[in-house]
Coordinates of N, CA and C in Angstrom, one line a residue:
M1021 N 0.9 -1.2 0.0 CA 0.0 0.0 0.0 C 0.9 1.2 0.0
H1022 N 0.9 1.9 -1.1 CA 1.8 3.1 -1.3 C 1.0 4.2 -1.9
W1023 N 1.3 5.4 -1.5 CA 0.8 6.6 -2.2 C 1.9 7.6 -2.4
R1024 N 1.8 8.4 -3.4 CA 2.9 9.4 -3.6 C 2.8 10.5 -2.6
T1025 N 3.9 11.1 -2.3 CA 3.9 12.2 -1.3 C 3.0 13.3 -1.8
A1026 N 2.1 13.8 -0.9 CA 1.1 14.7 -1.2 C 1.6 16.1 -1.5
H1027 N 0.9 16.8 -2.3 CA 1.1 18.3 -2.4 C 0.9 18.9 -1.1
V1028 N 1.8 19.7 -0.6 CA 1.6 20.3 0.7 C 1.8 21.8 0.6
E1029 N 0.7 22.6 0.9 CA 0.8 24.0 0.8 C 1.7 24.6 1.8
R1030 N 1.7 24.1 3.0 CA 2.6 24.5 4.1 C 3.4 23.3 4.6
P1031 N 4.7 23.2 4.6 CA 5.6 24.3 4.1 C 6.1 24.1 2.7
W1032 N 5.7 23.0 2.0 CA 6.2 22.7 0.6 C 5.2 23.0 -0.4
K1033 N 5.6 23.5 -1.6 CA 4.6 23.9 -2.6 C 4.6 23.1 -3.8
E1034 N 5.1 21.9 -3.8 CA 5.1 21.0 -5.0 C 5.1 19.5 -4.5
S1035 N 4.7 18.7 -5.4 CA 4.6 17.3 -5.1 C 5.9 16.6 -5.6
F1036 N 6.5 15.7 -4.8 CA 7.7 15.0 -5.2 C 7.9 13.8 -4.3
P1037 N 8.6 12.8 -4.8 CA 8.8 11.6 -4.0 C 10.0 11.8 -3.0
Y1038 N 9.9 11.2 -1.9 CA 11.0 11.2 -0.9 C 11.7 9.9 -0.9
H1039 N 13.0 9.9 -0.4 CA 13.6 8.7 0.0 C 14.2 8.8 1.4
I1040 N 14.3 7.7 2.1 CA 14.8 7.8 3.4 C 16.3 7.9 3.4
S1041 N 16.8 8.7 4.3 CA 18.3 8.8 4.4 C 18.7 7.8 5.4
R1042 N 18.2 7.8 6.7 CA 18.5 6.8 7.7 C 17.6 6.9 8.8
G1043 N 17.5 5.9 9.6 CA 16.7 5.9 10.8 C 17.6 6.4 12.0
L1044 N 16.9 7.1 12.9 CA 17.7 7.7 14.1 C 16.9 7.4 15.4
R1045 N 17.6 7.5 16.5 CA 16.9 7.5 17.7 C 16.4 9.0 17.9
S1046 N 15.3 9.1 18.8 CA 14.7 10.4 18.8 C 15.5 11.5 19.4
G1047 N 16.6 11.2 20.0 CA 17.5 12.2 20.5 C 18.6 12.6 19.6
D1048 N 18.7 12.0 18.4 CA 19.8 12.2 17.5 C 19.4 13.4 16.6
D1049 N 20.3 14.4 16.5 CA 19.9 15.6 15.8 C 20.3 15.5 14.3
G1050 N 20.8 14.3 13.9 CA 21.1 14.1 12.5 C 22.6 14.4 12.2
D1051 N 23.3 14.8 13.2 CA 24.7 15.1 13.0 C 25.6 14.1 13.8
G1052 N 25.0 13.0 14.2 CA 25.7 12.0 14.9 C 25.8 12.1 16.4
E1053 N 25.3 13.2 16.9 CA 25.3 13.4 18.4 C 23.9 13.0 19.0
E1054 N 23.9 11.9 19.7 CA 22.7 11.4 20.1 C 22.4 11.7 21.5
D1055 N 21.2 12.3 21.8 CA 20.7 12.6 23.1 C 19.9 11.4 23.6
R1056 N 19.1 11.7 24.6 CA 18.3 10.6 25.2 C 17.0 10.3 24.4
G1057 N 16.4 9.1 24.7 CA 15.1 8.8 24.3 C 15.0 8.2 22.9
G1058 N 13.9 7.4 22.8 CA 13.5 6.9 21.5 C 14.1 5.6 21.1
E1059 N 13.6 5.0 20.0 CA 14.0 3.7 19.5 C 14.4 3.9 18.1
E1060 N 15.5 3.3 17.7 CA 16.0 3.4 16.3 C 15.0 2.8 15.4
E1061 N 14.7 3.5 14.3 CA 13.7 3.1 13.3 C 14.3 3.2 11.9
R1062 N 14.3 2.0 11.3 CA 14.9 1.9 9.9 C 13.8 1.4 9.0
R1063 N 13.4 2.1 8.0 CA 12.3 1.7 7.1 C 12.7 1.9 5.7
P1064 N 12.6 0.9 4.8 CA 12.8 1.1 3.4 C 11.6 1.7 2.7
G1065 N 11.8 2.4 1.6 CA 10.7 3.0 0.9 C 11.0 4.3 0.3
K1066 N 10.3 4.8 -0.7 CA 10.5 6.0 -1.4 C 9.4 7.0 -1.3
Q1067 N 8.3 6.6 -0.7 CA 7.1 7.5 -0.6 C 6.8 7.7 0.9
I1068 N 6.1 8.9 1.1 CA 5.8 9.2 2.5 C 4.8 8.2 3.1
G1069 N 4.0 7.6 2.2 CA 3.1 6.5 2.6 C 3.8 5.4 3.3
D1070 N 5.0 5.1 2.9 CA 5.8 4.0 3.5 C 6.1 4.3 4.9
L1071 N 6.3 5.6 5.2 CA 6.6 6.0 6.6 C 5.3 6.1 7.5
L1072 N 4.2 6.4 6.9 CA 3.0 6.6 7.7 C 2.3 5.3 8.0
K1073 N 2.3 4.4 7.0 CA 1.4 3.2 7.1 C 1.6 2.3 8.4
P1074 N 2.9 2.2 9.0 CA 3.0 1.4 10.2 C 2.2 1.9 11.3
Y1075 N 1.7 3.2 11.3 CA 0.9 3.7 12.4 C -0.6 3.8 12.1
L1076 N -1.0 3.3 10.9 CA -2.4 3.4 10.5 C -3.0 2.1 10.3
T1077 N -4.3 2.0 10.6 CA -5.1 0.8 10.1 C -6.3 1.4 9.4
S1078 N -7.1 0.5 8.8 CA -8.3 1.0 8.1 C -9.4 1.5 9.1
E1079 N -9.2 1.1 10.4 CA -10.1 1.5 11.5 C -9.7 2.8 12.2
S1080 N -8.5 3.3 11.9 CA -7.9 4.4 12.7 C -8.8 5.6 12.6
K1081 N -9.0 6.3 13.7 CA -9.6 7.6 13.7 C -8.5 8.6 13.6
I1082 N -8.4 9.4 12.5 CA -7.3 10.2 12.2 C -7.7 11.7 12.2
L1083 N -6.9 12.5 12.9 CA -7.0 13.9 12.9 C -5.9 14.5 12.0
M1084 N -6.2 15.2 10.9 CA -5.2 15.9 10.1 C -5.2 17.4 10.7
L1085 N -4.1 17.7 11.4 CA -4.0 18.9 12.1 C -3.5 20.1 11.2
G1086 N -4.3 21.0 10.9 CA -3.9 22.1 10.0 C -3.8 21.5 8.6
C1087 N -4.9 21.1 8.0 CA -4.9 20.4 6.7 C -4.4 21.2 5.6
G1088 N -4.7 22.5 5.6 CA -4.3 23.4 4.5 C -4.8 22.9 3.2
N1089 N -4.0 23.1 2.1 CA -4.4 22.7 0.8 C -3.8 21.3 0.4
S1090 N -3.3 20.6 1.4 CA -2.7 19.3 1.1 C -3.7 18.3 0.5
N1091 N -3.2 17.5 -0.3 CA -4.1 16.4 -0.8 C -3.7 15.1 -0.1
M1092 N -3.0 15.1 0.9 CA -2.6 13.9 1.6 C -3.8 13.1 2.1
S1093 N -4.8 13.8 2.7 CA -6.0 13.1 3.2 C -6.7 12.4 2.1
E1094 N -6.8 13.1 0.9 CA -7.4 12.5 -0.2 C -6.7 11.2 -0.6
Q1095 N -5.4 11.3 -0.7 CA -4.6 10.1 -1.1 C -4.8 9.0 -0.1
M1096 N -4.8 9.3 1.2 CA -4.9 8.3 2.3 C -6.3 7.7 2.2
Y1097 N -7.3 8.5 1.9 CA -8.7 8.0 1.8 C -8.8 6.9 0.7
R1098 N -8.1 7.2 -0.5 CA -8.2 6.3 -1.6 C -7.5 5.0 -1.3
H1099 N -6.6 5.0 -0.3 CA -5.9 3.8 0.1 C -6.5 3.1 1.3
G1100 N -7.8 3.5 1.7 CA -8.5 2.7 2.7 C -8.5 3.3 4.1
F1101 N -7.9 4.5 4.2 CA -7.9 5.2 5.5 C -8.9 6.3 5.5
E1102 N -10.2 6.0 5.8 CA -11.3 6.8 5.5 C -11.8 7.7 6.7
D1103 N -11.5 7.3 7.9 CA -12.0 8.0 9.0 C -11.1 9.2 9.4
I1104 N -11.1 10.2 8.6 CA -10.2 11.3 8.7 C -11.0 12.6 8.9
L1105 N -10.6 13.3 10.0 CA -11.2 14.6 10.3 C -10.1 15.7 10.0
N1106 N -10.3 16.5 9.0 CA -9.4 17.6 8.6 C -9.8 18.9 9.3
V1107 N -8.8 19.5 10.0 CA -9.1 20.8 10.7 C -8.2 21.8 10.2
D1108 N -8.7 23.1 10.3 CA -7.9 24.2 9.9 C -8.6 25.5 10.4
I1109 N -7.9 26.6 10.4 CA -8.5 27.9 10.9 C -9.1 28.7 9.8
S1110 N -9.1 28.2 8.5 CA -9.6 28.9 7.4 C -11.0 28.3 7.0
E1111 N -12.1 28.9 7.4 CA -13.4 28.4 7.0 C -13.6 28.4 5.5
N1112 N -13.0 29.4 4.8 CA -13.1 29.5 3.4 C -12.5 28.2 2.7
L1113 N -11.3 27.9 3.2 CA -10.5 26.8 2.7 C -11.3 25.5 2.9
L1114 N -11.8 25.3 4.1 CA -12.6 24.1 4.5 C -13.8 23.9 3.6
E1115 N -14.5 25.0 3.3 CA -15.7 24.9 2.5 C -15.3 24.5 1.1
K1116 N -14.3 25.0 0.6 CA -13.8 24.6 -0.8 C -13.5 23.1 -0.8
L1117 N -12.8 22.6 0.2 CA -12.5 21.2 0.3 C -13.7 20.3 0.4
R1118 N -14.7 20.8 1.2 CA -16.0 20.0 1.3 C -16.6 19.9 -0.1
Q1119 N -16.7 21.1 -0.8 CA -17.4 21.1 -2.1 C -16.7 20.2 -3.1
R1120 N -15.3 20.1 -3.0 CA -14.6 19.3 -4.0 C -14.6 17.9 -3.7
L1121 N -14.6 17.5 -2.4 CA -14.3 16.1 -2.0 C -15.4 15.3 -1.3
S1122 N -16.5 16.0 -0.9 CA -17.5 15.3 -0.1 C -18.1 14.2 -0.9
A1123 N -18.3 14.3 -2.2 CA -19.0 13.3 -3.0 C -18.0 12.0 -3.1
S1124 N -16.8 12.3 -3.4 CA -15.8 11.2 -3.6 C -15.3 10.6 -2.3
A1125 N -15.4 11.3 -1.2 CA -14.9 10.9 0.1 C -15.9 11.1 1.2
P1126 N -17.1 10.3 1.1 CA -18.2 10.6 2.0 C -17.9 10.5 3.5
R1127 N -16.9 9.7 3.9 CA -16.6 9.5 5.3 C -15.7 10.6 5.9
M1128 N -15.0 11.3 5.0 CA -14.1 12.3 5.4 C -14.8 13.6 5.8
R1129 N -14.3 14.3 6.8 CA -14.9 15.5 7.4 C -13.9 16.7 7.4
W1130 N -14.5 17.9 7.5 CA -13.7 19.1 7.5 C -14.4 20.0 8.6
Q1131 N -13.5 20.5 9.5 CA -14.1 21.3 10.6 C -13.1 22.4 11.0
Y1132 N -13.7 23.5 11.3 CA -12.8 24.6 11.9 C -12.3 24.2 13.3
A1133 N -11.0 24.4 13.5 CA -10.5 24.1 14.8 C -9.2 24.9 15.0
N1134 N -8.9 25.3 16.2 CA -7.7 25.9 16.6 C -6.8 24.9 17.3
A1135 N -5.6 24.6 16.7 CA -4.8 23.6 17.2 C -4.4 23.7 18.7
S1136 N -4.4 24.9 19.2 CA -4.0 25.2 20.6 C -5.2 25.1 21.5
A1137 N -6.4 24.9 21.0 CA -7.6 24.8 21.8 C -8.6 23.9 21.1
L1138 N -8.4 22.7 21.0 CA -9.2 21.8 20.2 C -10.5 21.5 21.0
D1139 N -11.6 21.5 20.2 CA -12.9 21.3 20.8 C -13.4 19.8 20.6
F1140 N -12.5 18.9 21.1 CA -12.7 17.5 21.1 C -12.5 16.9 22.4
P1141 N -13.3 15.9 22.8 CA -13.1 15.2 24.1 C -11.7 14.5 24.2
E1142 N -11.3 14.3 25.4 CA -10.0 13.6 25.6 C -10.1 12.2 25.0
K1143 N -9.0 11.7 24.4 CA -8.9 10.4 23.9 C -9.8 10.1 22.7
S1144 N -9.9 11.1 21.8 CA -10.8 11.1 20.6 C -10.1 10.4 19.4
F1145 N -8.8 10.4 19.3 CA -8.2 10.0 18.0 C -7.1 8.9 18.2
D1146 N -7.0 8.1 17.2 CA -5.9 7.0 17.2 C -4.6 7.6 16.7
V1147 N -4.7 8.5 15.7 CA -3.5 9.1 15.1 C -3.8 10.6 14.8
I1148 N -2.8 11.4 15.1 CA -2.9 12.8 14.8 C -1.7 13.1 13.9
I1149 N -1.9 13.8 12.8 CA -0.8 14.0 11.8 C -0.6 15.5 11.7
D1150 N 0.6 16.0 11.9 CA 1.0 17.4 11.7 C 2.0 17.4 10.6
K1151 N 1.9 18.3 9.7 CA 2.8 18.4 8.6 C 3.1 19.9 8.3
G1152 N 3.7 20.6 9.2 CA 4.1 22.0 9.1 C 3.3 22.9 9.9
T1153 N 2.2 22.4 10.5 CA 1.4 23.3 11.4 C 2.2 23.8 12.6
F1154 N 2.8 22.8 13.3 CA 3.6 23.2 14.5 C 4.8 24.1 14.1
D1155 N 5.4 23.8 12.9 CA 6.5 24.7 12.4 C 6.0 26.1 12.3
A1156 N 4.8 26.3 11.8 CA 4.2 27.6 11.5 C 3.9 28.4 12.9
M1157 N 3.7 27.6 13.9 CA 3.3 28.2 15.2 C 4.5 28.4 16.2
E1158 N 5.7 27.7 15.9 CA 6.7 27.5 17.0 C 7.3 28.8 17.4
Q1159 N 7.3 29.9 16.7 CA 7.8 31.2 17.2 C 7.1 31.7 18.3
N1160 N 5.8 31.3 18.4 CA 5.0 31.7 19.6 C 5.0 30.5 20.6
K1161 N 6.0 30.5 21.5 CA 6.2 29.3 22.3 C 5.0 28.9 23.1
P1162 N 4.3 29.8 23.8 CA 3.1 29.4 24.6 C 2.0 28.8 23.7
L1163 N 1.9 29.3 22.5 CA 0.8 28.8 21.6 C 1.2 27.4 21.1
V1164 N 2.4 27.2 20.7 CA 2.7 25.8 20.2 C 2.8 24.8 21.3
A1165 N 3.2 25.2 22.5 CA 3.2 24.3 23.7 C 1.7 23.9 24.0
A1166 N 0.8 24.8 23.8 CA -0.6 24.5 24.0 C -1.1 23.5 23.0
A1167 N -0.6 23.7 21.7 CA -1.0 22.7 20.7 C -0.4 21.4 20.9
F1168 N 0.8 21.3 21.5 CA 1.4 20.0 21.8 C 0.5 19.3 22.9
R1169 N 0.1 20.1 23.9 CA -0.7 19.5 25.0 C -2.1 19.0 24.5
E1170 N -2.6 19.8 23.6 CA -3.9 19.4 23.0 C -3.8 18.1 22.2
A1171 N -2.8 18.0 21.4 CA -2.6 16.7 20.7 C -2.5 15.6 21.7
H1172 N -1.7 15.7 22.7 CA -1.6 14.7 23.7 C -2.9 14.3 24.4
R1173 N -3.7 15.4 24.7 CA -5.0 15.2 25.4 C -5.9 14.4 24.5
T1174 N -6.0 14.7 23.2 CA -7.0 14.2 22.4 C -6.6 12.8 21.7
L1175 N -5.4 12.4 21.9 CA -5.0 11.1 21.5 C -5.5 10.0 22.5
R1176 N -5.9 8.9 22.0 CA -6.1 7.8 22.9 C -4.8 7.2 23.5
P1177 N -4.8 6.6 24.6 CA -3.6 5.9 25.1 C -3.1 4.9 24.1
G1178 N -1.9 4.9 23.7 CA -1.3 4.0 22.7 C -1.3 4.7 21.3
G1179 N -2.0 5.8 21.2 CA -2.1 6.4 19.9 C -0.8 7.2 19.5
F1180 N -0.7 7.6 18.3 CA 0.5 8.3 17.8 C 0.3 9.7 17.3
L1181 N 1.1 10.6 17.7 CA 1.3 11.9 17.1 C 2.4 11.8 16.0
I1182 N 2.1 12.1 14.8 CA 3.1 12.1 13.7 C 3.4 13.5 13.2
S1183 N 4.6 13.9 13.4 CA 5.0 15.3 13.0 C 6.0 15.3 11.9
V1184 N 5.6 15.8 10.7 CA 6.5 15.9 9.6 C 7.0 17.4 9.6
T1185 N 8.3 17.5 9.6 CA 8.9 18.9 10.0 C 10.3 19.0 9.4
F1186 N 10.8 20.3 9.5 CA 12.2 20.6 9.2 C 13.0 20.4 10.5
N1187 N 12.3 20.2 11.6 CA 13.0 20.2 12.9 C 13.5 18.8 13.3
S1188 N 14.7 18.7 13.8 CA 15.3 17.4 14.2 C 14.6 16.9 15.4
A1189 N 14.9 15.7 15.8 CA 14.4 15.1 17.1 C 14.8 15.9 18.3
L1190 N 16.0 16.4 18.3 CA 16.5 17.2 19.4 C 15.6 18.4 19.7
Q1191 N 15.2 19.0 18.6 CA 14.3 20.2 18.7 C 12.8 19.8 18.9
R1192 N 12.3 19.0 18.0 CA 10.8 18.8 18.0 C 10.4 17.9 19.2
V1193 N 11.2 16.8 19.4 CA 10.8 15.8 20.4 C 11.3 16.2 21.8
E1194 N 12.6 16.4 21.9 CA 13.2 16.6 23.2 C 12.9 18.0 23.8
N1195 N 13.1 19.0 22.9 CA 13.0 20.4 23.4 C 11.5 21.0 23.4
Q1196 N 10.7 20.3 22.6 CA 9.3 20.8 22.5 C 8.3 19.8 23.0
L1197 N 8.1 18.7 22.4 CA 7.0 17.7 22.8 C 7.2 17.3 24.2
R1198 N 8.4 16.8 24.6 CA 8.6 16.2 25.9 C 8.6 17.3 27.0
Q1199 N 8.8 18.6 26.6 CA 8.7 19.6 27.6 C 7.3 20.0 27.8
A1200 N 6.4 19.7 26.9 CA 5.0 20.1 27.0 C 4.2 19.0 27.7
D1201 N 4.5 17.8 27.5 CA 3.7 16.7 28.1 C 4.6 15.4 28.2
D1202 N 4.0 14.4 28.8 CA 4.7 13.2 29.1 C 4.4 12.1 28.0
W1203 N 5.3 12.2 27.0 CA 5.1 11.2 25.9 C 5.9 10.0 26.2
G1204 N 5.4 8.9 25.5 CA 6.1 7.6 25.7 C 7.2 7.5 24.6
D1205 N 7.3 6.3 23.9 CA 8.3 6.1 22.9 C 8.1 7.1 21.7
C1206 N 9.2 7.6 21.3 CA 9.2 8.4 20.0 C 10.3 7.9 19.1
R1207 N 9.9 7.8 17.8 CA 10.7 7.3 16.7 C 10.9 8.4 15.7
T1208 N 12.1 8.4 15.1 CA 12.3 9.5 14.1 C 12.9 8.8 12.8
V1209 N 12.4 9.2 11.7 CA 13.0 8.9 10.4 C 13.4 10.1 9.7
V1210 N 14.6 10.2 9.1 CA 15.1 11.3 8.3 C 14.9 10.9 6.9
F1211 N 14.4 11.9 6.1 CA 14.3 11.7 4.6 C 14.6 13.0 3.9
E1212 N 14.9 12.9 2.6 CA 15.4 14.0 1.9 C 14.6 14.2 0.6
R1213 N 14.6 15.4 0.1 CA 14.3 15.7 -1.3 C 15.5 15.5 -2.1
P1214 N 15.5 14.5 -3.0 CA 16.8 14.1 -3.7 C 17.4 15.3 -4.5
A1215 N 16.6 16.1 -5.1 CA 17.2 17.2 -6.0 C 17.9 18.2 -5.2
Q1216 N 17.3 18.5 -4.0 CA 17.9 19.7 -3.2 C 18.7 19.2 -2.0
K1217 N 18.6 17.9 -1.7 CA 19.3 17.4 -0.5 C 18.7 18.1 0.8
Q1218 N 17.5 18.5 0.7 CA 16.8 19.1 1.9 C 16.4 18.0 2.9
R1219 N 16.8 18.1 4.1 CA 16.5 17.1 5.1 C 15.2 17.4 5.8
Y1220 N 14.4 16.4 5.9 CA 13.1 16.5 6.6 C 13.1 15.4 7.7
Y1221 N 12.2 15.5 8.6 CA 12.1 14.5 9.7 C 10.6 14.1 9.9
L1222 N 10.4 12.8 10.1 CA 9.1 12.4 10.5 C 9.3 11.8 11.9
H1223 N 8.6 12.4 12.9 CA 8.7 11.9 14.3 C 7.3 11.3 14.6
A1224 N 7.3 10.2 15.2 CA 6.1 9.5 15.7 C 6.3 9.3 17.2
C1225 N 5.4 10.0 18.0 CA 5.5 9.9 19.4 C 4.2 9.3 19.9
Q1226 N 4.3 8.3 20.8 CA 3.1 7.6 21.3 C 2.7 8.1 22.7
R1227 N 1.4 8.3 22.8 CA 0.8 8.6 24.1 C 0.9 7.3 25.0
E1228 N 1.4 7.4 26.2 CA 1.5 6.2 27.0 C 0.1 5.8 27.5
Q1229 N 0.1 4.5 27.9 CA -1.2 3.9 28.4 C -1.7 4.7 29.6

């Protein structure tokens, strides 16, 4: 089960395949200096779907946090991951997505939500996916810390927060997520855009039981 890397309005503006550079422990900043925490994760594959699918099942309740203009949810839906709630702070954007996709993806939903103050009960989701939303918020430290806490609160025990970012594990996991709440195991995979050698990170952190 594979799907091509989605078009992402924030932070990337084109669609392209990824390849994995190497697996790291969550405390490794990518320069060989490893800090604490995490389990080494090595996964073969050339598409972002290869990195996401170990954390998903067809029954997963998925929150796409700050969906933007991404077509990642659409691609996931086509591959059997249908219980997706897309949230964003742009009502205009959400309405356009509803109009375009509601017929072809009847189980998918779109809802206004503020990532730092989610209007969902505790333990609502199996998987929460962030792909640039935290990056866009991180200059406002209290705001992004609140978003981290909300992600933790609304995940079920054993569920995963998946963050696709420019930030290494040292920054995103150790200095941000673990400072905001009590996360369990975190795993990090580094991948690159081959043409530009731009390094990206996918961090998967589990809410403890």
